[in-house]
Amino acid sequence: MIPHHPKPGTSTTHSTQAVTSPPRPSRVVPKPIPPQQTLDTRTYQINQLKRRYPSHKETSLPGGTGTSLSFNLVPSDPDFPFDLPQLECDLHIPSKYPKSPAKLHVKNSDIPRGFAINIEKGWDKLVEERKGGGGTLLSLVNGLDKRLEGLLSEEKAETVKLTIFKDTRHLDRQRVEEEEEEVSKTEPVVVPPVRRAYIPLETFTQAQIAEAKARRAQEVRQLEARMGRLQHYHRSSDGIIYTLPLDPKKRAELPGELKGVMSVQLVVPLLYPLQNLRVLLNDVEGGKEGEELAEGVKEVEVREAEHAASVERVGQVDRGHLHVIPRPPEWGFGDDGTESSNYDSEDEDDEGGAELGKDSEEMGGSPLPTRTIEKGTAMLFPSIELHGIELLQVSVLSLNVKCDRCKTLNEVTGLKNNLDKASSCKKCATAFTVGYRQELVHMNSTRAGFIDATGCTVADLLPSTFVPTCGKCSHPSLGLVSVRGETTTNICRECHARFAFKIPDVKFLDYAPGMHTRLPPTSGPRRKTEKLGLHAGEPLPEKGSCQHYKKSYRWFRFSCCSKVYPCDKCHDAAEEHINEWANRMICGWCSREQNYSVESCAFCGRSVIGKRGSGYWEGGKGTRDKRLMRRGDKRKYRRVGGGETRKD
């Protein structure tokens, strides 16, 4: 057979097989390198940075050792979690670059020095990683942009602040000598110089300094947590001077110059409590009022010293069953022997206030504050998980309530502390009112507050707003929306520590008058009411179907008894009450409990009602496919031709 060869200029209709073998190494073309980069690498890479950051500032380093290029790096990540508009970078490029590496200096004043050191170390690590790969300065800056979030999330590097104390003793000696010369010129009498006695600085051991720093940090966190939300609160950049608002209850009785005082400055030394505190009154001139205030402070110190001595004397007696409680200064007595407390029993009208006032009068002081009245419906989080959180509160509460008349579920949103909200049932228009009284959740209490419901009962918790307080710096975070079964994670905006919380389940307990002494504790392990033996990711038995509905692949949790059944008929057969609408379900394919969905699972996405369009029991829209029609459907055999026979 003679092969056919096409003539030149003609095309063939058949296709040739593609060549799959790799090309020869000699034919691989390398990436072209600009001639300017080969001739002068340093100048070329600096020009790249200048074009990338037009608002740069270029200066020469002292002694001509290199170039300083200052520019602002804006994080490119749209979900950047830190409040950092831009990173002020100062890049020092030596004259021998790229043989000598470039150094980065962070100039942001709003970033603590420890986090700035983390960024500079991250730059040095990038340079070391790409040392053999020939990375340019622009590629290193882009790599730093990608790692910026991770570098800021690391623990702050330890820093040391050096304080210079200037010795002025030689200046004082010189001034004294000059005064002696002037006196000798005017008067022949020689006056001996008055020299100040040298007072050596007090020294402390390393253990005392470490203990003082730990106590200072703890008390400063408590001060910021208590006063940080007030309007006139301010903290200096070095963390030594704190401006605190001052609002006395009886301002009219103060001296004239003290009536206008709105704030005070609290000076907390770095070695507190080894060094004493100082309190400065703003907008007050030193005069009689200041002297009276100083005398009052000294008087309080004398009382505290006397009380400490008395406590020490009592402690020497072997009475292990007795605990001495320090007496507050405001419960003391004046010079005339009468009580100096001016507090009135304003809380006697509250519940239990009369007894508290009586007990406090016997002790010679003001009435104790009343506790939260335990009535209504308590909201508990028995198995709550708090990681890095010391306090958690519900700022905005959303609930599902059930109408007392028609048992219909209604949503009530936007509930805030001590504010009642009125609404009506969407089915029978019965009016009801819901109120919320807030409590703090912590490691020793899982009760989040009380709900006062009139005309309805609490059914379930909807997505609500929670305010966690950081367990490291005691700084409250912004409101975070969470729901039962969801793990919420965030980063503290003050110390950048990561925290998380999870609410696996919620319980609502009705408090009646006289029951508060018989209620179960608010903390402790969760008591499971039913054990289904399910594992997430594994299918249910028979994929959730039952003898009544073979195409239903799920179980329902009925709101009337909170129990799980495959269908309403199975519920009626096992229970003695009438079933109510199920608002939650368990997928038959993955065994995950979730809110009720009509067709598919919210986790695995599979259908829970069999084949779609089959026209079966659960809301099918019908089908025109004769293979999928029921045998009892008259349209299945309509218009059958003469040659077709019915197949049963």
Coordinates of C-alpha atoms in Angstrom, one line a residue, residues 405 424-431:
R405 CA -54.4 30.7 74.4
S424 CA -49.7 40.2 70.3
C425 CA -50.1 36.7 68.9
K426 CA -50.0 36.4 65.1
K427 CA -52.8 33.9 65.1
C428 CA -55.3 34.8 67.8
A429 CA -54.2 38.5 68.4
T430 CA -53.9 37.9 72.2
A431 CA -51.8 40.5 73.8

